[in-house]
PDB file of C-alpha atoms in Angstrom:
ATOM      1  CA  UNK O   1     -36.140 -14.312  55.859  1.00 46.00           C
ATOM      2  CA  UNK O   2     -33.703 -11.899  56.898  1.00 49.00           C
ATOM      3  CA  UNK O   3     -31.599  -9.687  55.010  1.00 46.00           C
ATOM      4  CA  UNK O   4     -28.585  -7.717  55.808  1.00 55.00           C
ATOM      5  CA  UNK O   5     -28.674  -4.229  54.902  1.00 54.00           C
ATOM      6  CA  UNK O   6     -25.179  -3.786  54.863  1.00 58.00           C
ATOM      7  CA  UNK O   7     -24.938  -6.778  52.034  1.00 55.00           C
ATOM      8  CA  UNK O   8     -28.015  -5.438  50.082  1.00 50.00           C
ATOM      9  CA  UNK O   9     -26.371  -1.690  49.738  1.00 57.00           C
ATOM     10  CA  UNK O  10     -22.974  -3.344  49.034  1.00 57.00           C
ATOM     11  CA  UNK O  11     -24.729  -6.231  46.476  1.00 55.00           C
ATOM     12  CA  UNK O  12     -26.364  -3.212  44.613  1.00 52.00           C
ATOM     13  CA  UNK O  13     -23.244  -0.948  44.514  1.00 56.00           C
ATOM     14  CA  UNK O  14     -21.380  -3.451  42.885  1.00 63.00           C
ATOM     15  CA  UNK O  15     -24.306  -3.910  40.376  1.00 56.00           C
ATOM     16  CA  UNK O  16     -24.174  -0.220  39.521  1.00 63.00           C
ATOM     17  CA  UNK O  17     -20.868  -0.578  39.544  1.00 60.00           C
ATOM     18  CA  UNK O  18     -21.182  -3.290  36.869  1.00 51.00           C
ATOM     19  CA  UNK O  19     -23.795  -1.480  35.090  1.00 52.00           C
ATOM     20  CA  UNK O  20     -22.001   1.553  34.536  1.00 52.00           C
ATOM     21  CA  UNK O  21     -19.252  -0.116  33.451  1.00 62.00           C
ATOM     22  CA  UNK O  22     -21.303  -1.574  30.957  1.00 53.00           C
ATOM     23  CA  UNK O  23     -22.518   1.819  29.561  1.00 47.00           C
ATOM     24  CA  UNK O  24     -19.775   3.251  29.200  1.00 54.00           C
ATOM     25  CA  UNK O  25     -17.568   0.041  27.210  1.00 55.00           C
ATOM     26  CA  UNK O  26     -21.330   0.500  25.168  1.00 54.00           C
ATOM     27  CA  UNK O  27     -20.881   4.165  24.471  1.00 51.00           C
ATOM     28  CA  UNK O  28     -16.847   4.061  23.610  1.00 51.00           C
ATOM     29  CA  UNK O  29     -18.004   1.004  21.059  1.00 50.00           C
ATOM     30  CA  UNK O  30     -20.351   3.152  19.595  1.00 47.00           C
ATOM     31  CA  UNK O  31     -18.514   6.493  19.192  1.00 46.00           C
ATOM     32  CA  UNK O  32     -15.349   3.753  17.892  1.00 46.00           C
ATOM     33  CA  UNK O  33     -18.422   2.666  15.264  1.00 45.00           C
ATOM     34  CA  UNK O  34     -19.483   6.436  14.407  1.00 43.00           C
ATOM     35  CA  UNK O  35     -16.156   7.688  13.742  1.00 48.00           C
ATOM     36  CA  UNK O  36     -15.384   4.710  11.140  1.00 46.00           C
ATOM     37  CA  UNK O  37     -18.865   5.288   9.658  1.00 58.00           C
ATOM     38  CA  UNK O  38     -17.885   9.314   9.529  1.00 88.00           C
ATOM     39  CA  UNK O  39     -13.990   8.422   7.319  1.00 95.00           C
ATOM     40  CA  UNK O  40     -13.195   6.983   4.081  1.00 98.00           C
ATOM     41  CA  UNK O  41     -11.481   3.770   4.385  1.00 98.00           C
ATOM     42  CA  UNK O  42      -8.512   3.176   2.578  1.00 98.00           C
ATOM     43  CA  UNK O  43      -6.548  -0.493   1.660  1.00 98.00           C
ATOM     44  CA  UNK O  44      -3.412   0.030   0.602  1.00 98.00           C
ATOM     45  CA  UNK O  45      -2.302  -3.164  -1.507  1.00 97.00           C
ATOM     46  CA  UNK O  46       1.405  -3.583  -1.687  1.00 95.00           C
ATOM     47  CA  UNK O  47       3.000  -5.328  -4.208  1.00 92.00           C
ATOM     48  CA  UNK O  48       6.080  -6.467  -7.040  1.00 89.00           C
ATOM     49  CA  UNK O  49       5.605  -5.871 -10.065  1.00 81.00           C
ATOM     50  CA  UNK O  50       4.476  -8.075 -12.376  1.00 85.00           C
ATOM     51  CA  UNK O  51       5.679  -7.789 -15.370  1.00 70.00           C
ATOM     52  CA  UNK O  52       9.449  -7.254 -13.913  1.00 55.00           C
ATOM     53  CA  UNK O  53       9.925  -3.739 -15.849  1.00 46.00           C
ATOM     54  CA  UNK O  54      13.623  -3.444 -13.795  1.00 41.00           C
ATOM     55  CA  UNK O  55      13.763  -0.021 -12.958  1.00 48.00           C
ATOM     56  CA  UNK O  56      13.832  -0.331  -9.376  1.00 45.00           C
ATOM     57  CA  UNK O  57      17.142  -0.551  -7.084  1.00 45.00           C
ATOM     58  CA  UNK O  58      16.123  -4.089  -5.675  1.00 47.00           C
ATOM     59  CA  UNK O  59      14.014  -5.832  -8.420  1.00 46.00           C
ATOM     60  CA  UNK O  60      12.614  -9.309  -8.293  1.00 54.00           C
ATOM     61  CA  UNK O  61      11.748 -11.646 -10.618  1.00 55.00           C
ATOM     62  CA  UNK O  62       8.127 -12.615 -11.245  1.00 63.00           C
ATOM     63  CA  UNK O  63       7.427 -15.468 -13.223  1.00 74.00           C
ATOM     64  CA  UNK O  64       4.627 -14.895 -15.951  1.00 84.00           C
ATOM     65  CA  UNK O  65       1.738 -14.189 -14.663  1.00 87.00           C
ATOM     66  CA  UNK O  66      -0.234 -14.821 -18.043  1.00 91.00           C
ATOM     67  CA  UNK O  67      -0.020 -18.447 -17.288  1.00 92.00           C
ATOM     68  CA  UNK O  68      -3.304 -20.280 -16.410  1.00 94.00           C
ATOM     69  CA  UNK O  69      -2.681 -21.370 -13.062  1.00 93.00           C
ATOM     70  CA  UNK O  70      -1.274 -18.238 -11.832  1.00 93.00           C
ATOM     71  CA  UNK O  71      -4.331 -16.340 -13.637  1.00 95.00           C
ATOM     72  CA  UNK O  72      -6.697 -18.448 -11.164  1.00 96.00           C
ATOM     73  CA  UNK O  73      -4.880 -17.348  -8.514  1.00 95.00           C
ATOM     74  CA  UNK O  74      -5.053 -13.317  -9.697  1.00 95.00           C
ATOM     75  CA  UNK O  75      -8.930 -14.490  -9.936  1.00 97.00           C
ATOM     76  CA  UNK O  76      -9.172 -15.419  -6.714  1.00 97.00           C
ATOM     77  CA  UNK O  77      -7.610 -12.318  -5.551  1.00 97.00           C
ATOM     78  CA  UNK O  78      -9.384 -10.163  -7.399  1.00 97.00           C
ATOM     79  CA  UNK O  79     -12.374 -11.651  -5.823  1.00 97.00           C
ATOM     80  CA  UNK O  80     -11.720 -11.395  -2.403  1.00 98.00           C
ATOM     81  CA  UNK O  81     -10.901  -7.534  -2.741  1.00 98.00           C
ATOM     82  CA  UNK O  82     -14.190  -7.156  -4.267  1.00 98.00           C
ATOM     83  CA  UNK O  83     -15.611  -7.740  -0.739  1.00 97.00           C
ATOM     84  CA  UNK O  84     -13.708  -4.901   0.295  1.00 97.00           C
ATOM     85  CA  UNK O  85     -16.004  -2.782  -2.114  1.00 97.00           C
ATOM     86  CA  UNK O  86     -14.001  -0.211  -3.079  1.00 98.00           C
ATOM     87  CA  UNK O  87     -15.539   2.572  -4.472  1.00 98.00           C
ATOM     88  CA  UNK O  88     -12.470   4.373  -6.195  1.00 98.00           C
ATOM     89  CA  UNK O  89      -9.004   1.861  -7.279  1.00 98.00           C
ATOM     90  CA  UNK O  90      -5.939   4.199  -7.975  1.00 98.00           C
ATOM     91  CA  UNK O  91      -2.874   2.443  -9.607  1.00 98.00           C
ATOM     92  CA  UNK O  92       0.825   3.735 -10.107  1.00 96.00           C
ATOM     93  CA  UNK O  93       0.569   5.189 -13.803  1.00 96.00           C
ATOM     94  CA  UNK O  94       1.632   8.852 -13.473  1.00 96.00           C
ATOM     95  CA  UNK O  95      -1.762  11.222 -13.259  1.00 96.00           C
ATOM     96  CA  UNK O  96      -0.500  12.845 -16.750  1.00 96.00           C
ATOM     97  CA  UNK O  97      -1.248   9.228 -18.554  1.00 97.00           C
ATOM     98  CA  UNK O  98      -4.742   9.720 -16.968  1.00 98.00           C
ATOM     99  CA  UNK O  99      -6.286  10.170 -20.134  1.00 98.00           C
ATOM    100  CA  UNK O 100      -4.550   7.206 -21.817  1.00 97.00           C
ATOM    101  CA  UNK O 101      -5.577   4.993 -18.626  1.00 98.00           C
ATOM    102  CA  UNK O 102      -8.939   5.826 -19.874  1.00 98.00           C
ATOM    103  CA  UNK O 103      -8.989   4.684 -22.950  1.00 98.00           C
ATOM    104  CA  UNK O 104      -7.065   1.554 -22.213  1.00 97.00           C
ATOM    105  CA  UNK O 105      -9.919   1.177 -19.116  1.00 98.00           C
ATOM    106  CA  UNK O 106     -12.756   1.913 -21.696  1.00 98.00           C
ATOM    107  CA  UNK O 107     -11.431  -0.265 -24.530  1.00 97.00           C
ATOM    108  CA  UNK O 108     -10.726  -2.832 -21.966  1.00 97.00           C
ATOM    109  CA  UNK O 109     -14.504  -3.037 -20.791  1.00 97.00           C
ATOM    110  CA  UNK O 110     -15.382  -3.452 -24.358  1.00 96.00           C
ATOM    111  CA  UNK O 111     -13.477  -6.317 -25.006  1.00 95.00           C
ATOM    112  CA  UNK O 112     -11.125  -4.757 -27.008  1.00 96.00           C
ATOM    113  CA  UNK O 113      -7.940  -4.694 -25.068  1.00 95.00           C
ATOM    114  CA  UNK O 114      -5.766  -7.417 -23.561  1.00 95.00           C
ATOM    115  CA  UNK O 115      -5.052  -6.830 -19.963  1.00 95.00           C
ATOM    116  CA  UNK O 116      -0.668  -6.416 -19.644  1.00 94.00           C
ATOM    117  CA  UNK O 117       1.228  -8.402 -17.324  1.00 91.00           C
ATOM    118  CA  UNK O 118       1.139  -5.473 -15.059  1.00 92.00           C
ATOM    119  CA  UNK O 119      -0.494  -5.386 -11.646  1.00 94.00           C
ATOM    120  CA  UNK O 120      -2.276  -2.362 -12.366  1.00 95.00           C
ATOM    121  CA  UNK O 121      -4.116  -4.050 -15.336  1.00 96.00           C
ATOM    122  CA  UNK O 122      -4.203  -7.602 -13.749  1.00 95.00           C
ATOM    123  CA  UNK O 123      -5.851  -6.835 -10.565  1.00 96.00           C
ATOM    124  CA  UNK O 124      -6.966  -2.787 -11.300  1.00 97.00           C
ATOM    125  CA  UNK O 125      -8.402  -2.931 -13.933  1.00 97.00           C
ATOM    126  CA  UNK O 126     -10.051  -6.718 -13.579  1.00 97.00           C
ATOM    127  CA  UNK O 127     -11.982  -5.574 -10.507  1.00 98.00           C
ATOM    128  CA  UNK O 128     -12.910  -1.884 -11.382  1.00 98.00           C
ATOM    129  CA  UNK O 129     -14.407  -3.792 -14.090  1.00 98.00           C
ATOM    130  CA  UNK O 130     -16.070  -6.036 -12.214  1.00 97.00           C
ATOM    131  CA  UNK O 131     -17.509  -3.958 -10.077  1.00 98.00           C
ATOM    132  CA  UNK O 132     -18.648  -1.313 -12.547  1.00 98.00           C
ATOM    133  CA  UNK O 133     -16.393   1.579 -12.158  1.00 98.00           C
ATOM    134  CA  UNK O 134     -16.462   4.290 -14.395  1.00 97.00           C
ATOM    135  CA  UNK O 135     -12.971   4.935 -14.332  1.00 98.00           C
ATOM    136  CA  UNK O 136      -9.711   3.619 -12.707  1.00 98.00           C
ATOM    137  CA  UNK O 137      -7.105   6.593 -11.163  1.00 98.00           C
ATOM    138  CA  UNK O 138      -4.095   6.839 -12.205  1.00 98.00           C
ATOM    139  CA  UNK O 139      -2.022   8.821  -9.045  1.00 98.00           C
ATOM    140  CA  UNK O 140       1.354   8.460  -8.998  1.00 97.00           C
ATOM    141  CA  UNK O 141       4.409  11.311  -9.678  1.00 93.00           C
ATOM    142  CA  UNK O 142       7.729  10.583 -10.323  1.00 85.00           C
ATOM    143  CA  UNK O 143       9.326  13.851 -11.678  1.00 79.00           C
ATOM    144  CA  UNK O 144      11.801  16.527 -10.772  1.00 68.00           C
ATOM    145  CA  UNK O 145      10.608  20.226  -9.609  1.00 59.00           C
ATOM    146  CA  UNK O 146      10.483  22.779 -12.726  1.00 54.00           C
ATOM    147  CA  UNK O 147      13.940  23.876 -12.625  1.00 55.00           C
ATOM    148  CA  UNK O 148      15.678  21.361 -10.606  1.00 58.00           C
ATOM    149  CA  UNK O 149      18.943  19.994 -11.730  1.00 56.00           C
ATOM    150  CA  UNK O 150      19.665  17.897  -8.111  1.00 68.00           C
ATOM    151  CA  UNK O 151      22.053  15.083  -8.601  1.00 74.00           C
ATOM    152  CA  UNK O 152      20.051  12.407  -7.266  1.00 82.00           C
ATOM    153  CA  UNK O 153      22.205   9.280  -8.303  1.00 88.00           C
ATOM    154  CA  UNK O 154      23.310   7.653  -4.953  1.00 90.00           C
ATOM    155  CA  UNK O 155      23.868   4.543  -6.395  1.00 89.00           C
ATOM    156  CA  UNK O 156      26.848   6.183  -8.835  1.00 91.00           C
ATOM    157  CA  UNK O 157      27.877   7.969  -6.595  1.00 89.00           C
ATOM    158  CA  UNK O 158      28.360   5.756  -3.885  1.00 91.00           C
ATOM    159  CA  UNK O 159      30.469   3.186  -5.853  1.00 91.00           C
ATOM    160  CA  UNK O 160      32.946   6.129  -7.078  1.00 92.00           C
ATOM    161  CA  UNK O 161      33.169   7.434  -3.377  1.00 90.00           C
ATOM    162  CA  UNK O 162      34.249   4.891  -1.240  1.00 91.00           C
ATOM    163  CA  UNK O 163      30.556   3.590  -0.034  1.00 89.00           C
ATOM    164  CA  UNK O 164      30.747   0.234  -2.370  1.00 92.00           C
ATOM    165  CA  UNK O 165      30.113  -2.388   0.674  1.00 91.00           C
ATOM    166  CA  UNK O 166      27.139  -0.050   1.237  1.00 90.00           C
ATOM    167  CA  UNK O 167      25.621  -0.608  -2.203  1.00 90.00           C
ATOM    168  CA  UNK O 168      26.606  -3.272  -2.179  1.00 90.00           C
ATOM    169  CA  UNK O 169      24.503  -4.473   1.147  1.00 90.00           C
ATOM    170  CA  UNK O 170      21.648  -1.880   0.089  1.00 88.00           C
ATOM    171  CA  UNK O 171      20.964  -4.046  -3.325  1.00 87.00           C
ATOM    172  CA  UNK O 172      21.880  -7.434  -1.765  1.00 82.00           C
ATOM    173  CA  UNK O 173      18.891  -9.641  -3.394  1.00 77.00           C
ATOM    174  CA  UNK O 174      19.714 -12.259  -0.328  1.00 76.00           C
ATOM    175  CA  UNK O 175      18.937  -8.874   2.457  1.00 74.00           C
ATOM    176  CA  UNK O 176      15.429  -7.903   0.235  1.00 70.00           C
ATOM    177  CA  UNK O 177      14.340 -11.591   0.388  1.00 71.00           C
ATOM    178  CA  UNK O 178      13.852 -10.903   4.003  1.00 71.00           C
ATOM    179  CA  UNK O 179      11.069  -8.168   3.268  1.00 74.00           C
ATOM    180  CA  UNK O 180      10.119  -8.997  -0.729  1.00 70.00           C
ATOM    181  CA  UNK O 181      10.150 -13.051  -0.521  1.00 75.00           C
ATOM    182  CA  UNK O 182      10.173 -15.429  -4.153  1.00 79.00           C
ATOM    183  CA  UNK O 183       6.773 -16.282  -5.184  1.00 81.00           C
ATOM    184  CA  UNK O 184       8.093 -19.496  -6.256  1.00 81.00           C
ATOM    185  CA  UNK O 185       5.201 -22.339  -5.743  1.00 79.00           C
ATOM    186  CA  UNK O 186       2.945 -20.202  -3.466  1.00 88.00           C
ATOM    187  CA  UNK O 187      -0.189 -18.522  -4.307  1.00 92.00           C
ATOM    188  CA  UNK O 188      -0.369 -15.078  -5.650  1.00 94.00           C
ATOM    189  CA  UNK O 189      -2.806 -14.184  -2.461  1.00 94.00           C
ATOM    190  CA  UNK O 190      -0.289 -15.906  -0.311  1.00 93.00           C
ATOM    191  CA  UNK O 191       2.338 -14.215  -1.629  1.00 93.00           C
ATOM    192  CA  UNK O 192       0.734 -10.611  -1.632  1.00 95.00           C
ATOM    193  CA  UNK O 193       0.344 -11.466   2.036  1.00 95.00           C
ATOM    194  CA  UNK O 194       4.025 -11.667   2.967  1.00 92.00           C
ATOM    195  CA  UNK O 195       4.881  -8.348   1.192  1.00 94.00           C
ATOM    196  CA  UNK O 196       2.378  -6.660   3.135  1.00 95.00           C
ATOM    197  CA  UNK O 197       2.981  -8.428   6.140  1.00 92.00           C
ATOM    198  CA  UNK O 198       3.980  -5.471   8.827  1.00 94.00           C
ATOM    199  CA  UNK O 199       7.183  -6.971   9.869  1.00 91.00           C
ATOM    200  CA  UNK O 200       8.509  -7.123   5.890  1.00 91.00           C
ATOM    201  CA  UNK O 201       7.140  -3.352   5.331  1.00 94.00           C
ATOM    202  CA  UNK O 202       9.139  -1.634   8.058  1.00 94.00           C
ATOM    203  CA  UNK O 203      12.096  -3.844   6.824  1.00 90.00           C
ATOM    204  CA  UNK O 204      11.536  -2.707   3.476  1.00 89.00           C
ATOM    205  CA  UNK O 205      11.318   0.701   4.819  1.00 93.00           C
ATOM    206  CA  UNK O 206      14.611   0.886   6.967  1.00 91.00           C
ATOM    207  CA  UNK O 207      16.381   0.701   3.474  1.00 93.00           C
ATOM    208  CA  UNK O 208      15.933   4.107   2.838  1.00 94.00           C
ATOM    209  CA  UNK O 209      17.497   5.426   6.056  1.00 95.00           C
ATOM    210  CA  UNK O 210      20.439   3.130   4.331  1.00 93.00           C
ATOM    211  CA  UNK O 211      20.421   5.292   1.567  1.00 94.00           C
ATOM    212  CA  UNK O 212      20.402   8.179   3.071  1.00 95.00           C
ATOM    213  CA  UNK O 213      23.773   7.788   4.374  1.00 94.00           C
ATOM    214  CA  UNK O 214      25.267   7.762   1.064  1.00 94.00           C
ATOM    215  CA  UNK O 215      26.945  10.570   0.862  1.00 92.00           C
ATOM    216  CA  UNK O 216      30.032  13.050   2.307  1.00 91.00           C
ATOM    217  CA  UNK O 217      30.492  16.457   3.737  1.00 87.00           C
ATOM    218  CA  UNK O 218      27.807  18.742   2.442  1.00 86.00           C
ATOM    219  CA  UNK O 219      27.211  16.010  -0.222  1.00 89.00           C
ATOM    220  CA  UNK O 220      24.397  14.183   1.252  1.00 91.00           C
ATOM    221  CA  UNK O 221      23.104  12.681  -2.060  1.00 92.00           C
ATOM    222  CA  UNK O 222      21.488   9.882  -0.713  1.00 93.00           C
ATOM    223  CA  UNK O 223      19.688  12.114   1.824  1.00 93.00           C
ATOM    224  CA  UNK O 224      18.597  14.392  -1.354  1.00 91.00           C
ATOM    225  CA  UNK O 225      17.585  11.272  -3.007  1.00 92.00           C
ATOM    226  CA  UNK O 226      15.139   9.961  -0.141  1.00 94.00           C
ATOM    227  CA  UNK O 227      13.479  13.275   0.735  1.00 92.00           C
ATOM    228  CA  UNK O 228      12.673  13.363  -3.144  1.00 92.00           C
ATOM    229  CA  UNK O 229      10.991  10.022  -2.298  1.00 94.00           C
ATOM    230  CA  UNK O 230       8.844  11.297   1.222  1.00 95.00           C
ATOM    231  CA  UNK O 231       7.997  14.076  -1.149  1.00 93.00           C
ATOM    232  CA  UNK O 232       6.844  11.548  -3.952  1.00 95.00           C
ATOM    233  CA  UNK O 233       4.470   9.604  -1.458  1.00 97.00           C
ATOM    234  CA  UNK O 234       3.160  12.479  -0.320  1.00 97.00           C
ATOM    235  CA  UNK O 235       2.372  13.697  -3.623  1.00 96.00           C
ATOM    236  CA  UNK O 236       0.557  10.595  -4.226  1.00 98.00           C
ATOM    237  CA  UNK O 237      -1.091  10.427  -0.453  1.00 98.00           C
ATOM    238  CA  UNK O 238      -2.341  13.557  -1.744  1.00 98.00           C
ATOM    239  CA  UNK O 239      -3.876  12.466  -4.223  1.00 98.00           C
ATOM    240  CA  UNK O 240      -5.585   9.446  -2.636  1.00 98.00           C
ATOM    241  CA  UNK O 241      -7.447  11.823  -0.143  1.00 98.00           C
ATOM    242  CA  UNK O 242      -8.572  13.878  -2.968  1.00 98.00           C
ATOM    243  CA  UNK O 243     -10.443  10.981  -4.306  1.00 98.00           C
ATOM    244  CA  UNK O 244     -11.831  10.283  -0.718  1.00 98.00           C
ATOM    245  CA  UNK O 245     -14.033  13.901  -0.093  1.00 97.00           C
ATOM    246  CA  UNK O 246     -16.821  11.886   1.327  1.00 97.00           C
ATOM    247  CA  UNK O 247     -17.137   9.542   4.497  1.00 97.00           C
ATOM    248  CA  UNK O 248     -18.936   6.880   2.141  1.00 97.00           C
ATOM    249  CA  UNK O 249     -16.010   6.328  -0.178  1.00 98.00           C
ATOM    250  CA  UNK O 250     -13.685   3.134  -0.097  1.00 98.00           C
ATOM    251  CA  UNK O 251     -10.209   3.115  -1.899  1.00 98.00           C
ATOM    252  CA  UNK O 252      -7.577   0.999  -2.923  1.00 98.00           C
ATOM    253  CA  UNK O 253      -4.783   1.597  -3.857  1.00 98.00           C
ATOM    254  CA  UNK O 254      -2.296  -0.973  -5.632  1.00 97.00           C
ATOM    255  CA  UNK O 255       1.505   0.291  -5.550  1.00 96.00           C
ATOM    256  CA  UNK O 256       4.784  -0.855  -5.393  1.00 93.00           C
ATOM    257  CA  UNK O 257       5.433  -2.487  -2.188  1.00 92.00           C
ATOM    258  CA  UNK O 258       8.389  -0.223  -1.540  1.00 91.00           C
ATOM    259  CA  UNK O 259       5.481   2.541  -1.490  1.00 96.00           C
ATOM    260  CA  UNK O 260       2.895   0.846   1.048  1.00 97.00           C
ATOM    261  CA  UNK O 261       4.688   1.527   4.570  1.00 97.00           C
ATOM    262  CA  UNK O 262       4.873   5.657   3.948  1.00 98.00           C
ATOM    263  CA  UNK O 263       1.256   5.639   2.581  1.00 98.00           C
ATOM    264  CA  UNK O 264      -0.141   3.588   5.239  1.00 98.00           C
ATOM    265  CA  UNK O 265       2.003   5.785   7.761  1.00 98.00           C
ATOM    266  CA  UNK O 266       0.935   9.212   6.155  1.00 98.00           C
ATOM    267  CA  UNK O 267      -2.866   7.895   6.648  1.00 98.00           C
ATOM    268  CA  UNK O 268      -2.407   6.509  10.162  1.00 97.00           C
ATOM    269  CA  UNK O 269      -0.604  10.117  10.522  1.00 97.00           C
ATOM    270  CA  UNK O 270      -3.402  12.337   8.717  1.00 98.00           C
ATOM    271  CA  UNK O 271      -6.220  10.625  10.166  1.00 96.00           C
ATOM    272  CA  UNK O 272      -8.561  11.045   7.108  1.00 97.00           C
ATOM    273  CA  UNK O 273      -8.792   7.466   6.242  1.00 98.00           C
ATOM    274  CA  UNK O 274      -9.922   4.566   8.408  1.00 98.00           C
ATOM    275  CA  UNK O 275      -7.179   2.542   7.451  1.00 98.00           C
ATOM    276  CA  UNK O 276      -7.881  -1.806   6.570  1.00 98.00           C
ATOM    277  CA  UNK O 277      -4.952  -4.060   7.096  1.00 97.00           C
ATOM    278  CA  UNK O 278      -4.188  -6.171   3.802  1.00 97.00           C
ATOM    279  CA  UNK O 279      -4.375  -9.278   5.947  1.00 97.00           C
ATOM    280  CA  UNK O 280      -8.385  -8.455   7.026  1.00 97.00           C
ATOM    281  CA  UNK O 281      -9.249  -8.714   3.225  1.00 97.00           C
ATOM    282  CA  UNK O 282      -6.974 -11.246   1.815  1.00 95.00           C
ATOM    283  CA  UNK O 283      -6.854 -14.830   3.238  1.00 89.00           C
ATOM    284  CA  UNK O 284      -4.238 -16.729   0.996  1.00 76.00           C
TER     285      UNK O 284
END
């Protein structure tokens, strides 16, 4: 049999070729593996809020959540973010109540308190209990600076200053349905879905620039009023790395949804966390 040289040396340059190739898609895979393995992970979980407390500038209405159908659903919830095994769950209760989450936790776990129609209770503290945890963290801030006296009221001020179509559009419950839909006859899981889809959280999020434009001459109140709100998230972003020190912890975080596009942005930003999509842990 013969054999052309010039076909053998080509034939094994393209197999080198190939194998190289190979080695290299291997060794990217593999550093893409060791750098999850060496970061926290962090789910951030956005959401309404459940028991419809009203003291947001777009609120919706949740219908009760105590009922038994709708408590299967928060069951079945709860149960798939257990596979996401987090090892710390941080709510929004202000870190000063920290002490009172405690007890509530504590007094929960003996059967001795009655879980609120609040997300943080429904779904926080049903699966730190189910998995175990010793404690649930309470993260948020919501206060002024010492010494601040900022007038922070856009909404006021807007309707007294000539920006009332602007309210008026910025608290349009028609314009949020678009980014914080009815949960109506859908599941809960279904329903936490769609808030945290990306398309409604960068809607939700272009709100803000909205408010910022309240505001005249060197009276930018609604500017004042949003950078107050960066700083807030950032506060609380804060916070969520400090309960992340180690490479082997996994947290979630369950906040307003208004709240989930700046902490998933300050993560993706930081580069602390390996960051999960909502959609990768809940199916429906």
């Amino acid at each position: 049999m013969n054999i052309d040289s010039d076909s053998l040396r080509s034939n094994l340059a393209r197999l080198r070729g190939v194998a190289c190739r190979f080695v290299l898609a291997m060794a990217a895979a593999t550093a893409t593996a060791a750098q999850a393995q060496e970061q926290p992970a962090l789910l951030v979980l956005g959401s309404a809020h459940f028991g419809n407390p009203g003291r947001d500038s777009i609120n919706m209405d949740v219908e009760d959540v105590l009922s038994p159908a709708r408590q299967r659903e928060i069951e079945a919830v709860v149960q798939q973010l257990a596979a996401f095994r987090p090892t710390r769950i941080a709510i929004e209760v202000p870190s000063t109540q920290q002490e009172a989450v405690d007890e509530r936790y504590a007094s929960y776990r003996n059967g001795q308190y009655e879980l609120t129609r609040n997300e943080s209770d429904q779904i926080g503290m049903r699966l730190a209990a189910r998995l175990g945890h010793e404690r649930i963290y309470a993260v948020d801030w919501n206060a002024l600076a010492p010494g601040e006296l900022v007038d922070y009221d856009w909404h006021t001020y807007g309707q007294q200053n000539g920006h009332e179509d602007l309210i008026a559009a910025i608290t349009d419950p028609v314009r949020a349905r678009r980014f914080s839909p009815e949960l109506k006859e859908q599941s809960i899981g279904a329903w936490l879905l769609q808030l945290n889809d990306p398309d409604a959280l960068q809607l939700s999020h272009r709100t803000y620039f909205d408010i910022a434009s309240v505001g005249d001459g060197e009276n930018l109140i609604g500017a004042t009023w949003v950078g107050t709100w960066y700083a807030r998230n950032l506060k609380i972003y804060g916070r969520l790395v400090d309960l992340a020190p180690t490479a082997n912890e996994r947290v979630l975080v369950i906040y307003g949804q208004g709240h989930a596009y700046l902490l998933r942005q300050f993560a993706r930003e930081h580069g602390h966390f390996e960051l999960v999509d909502v959609a990768a842990v809940l199916t429906d």
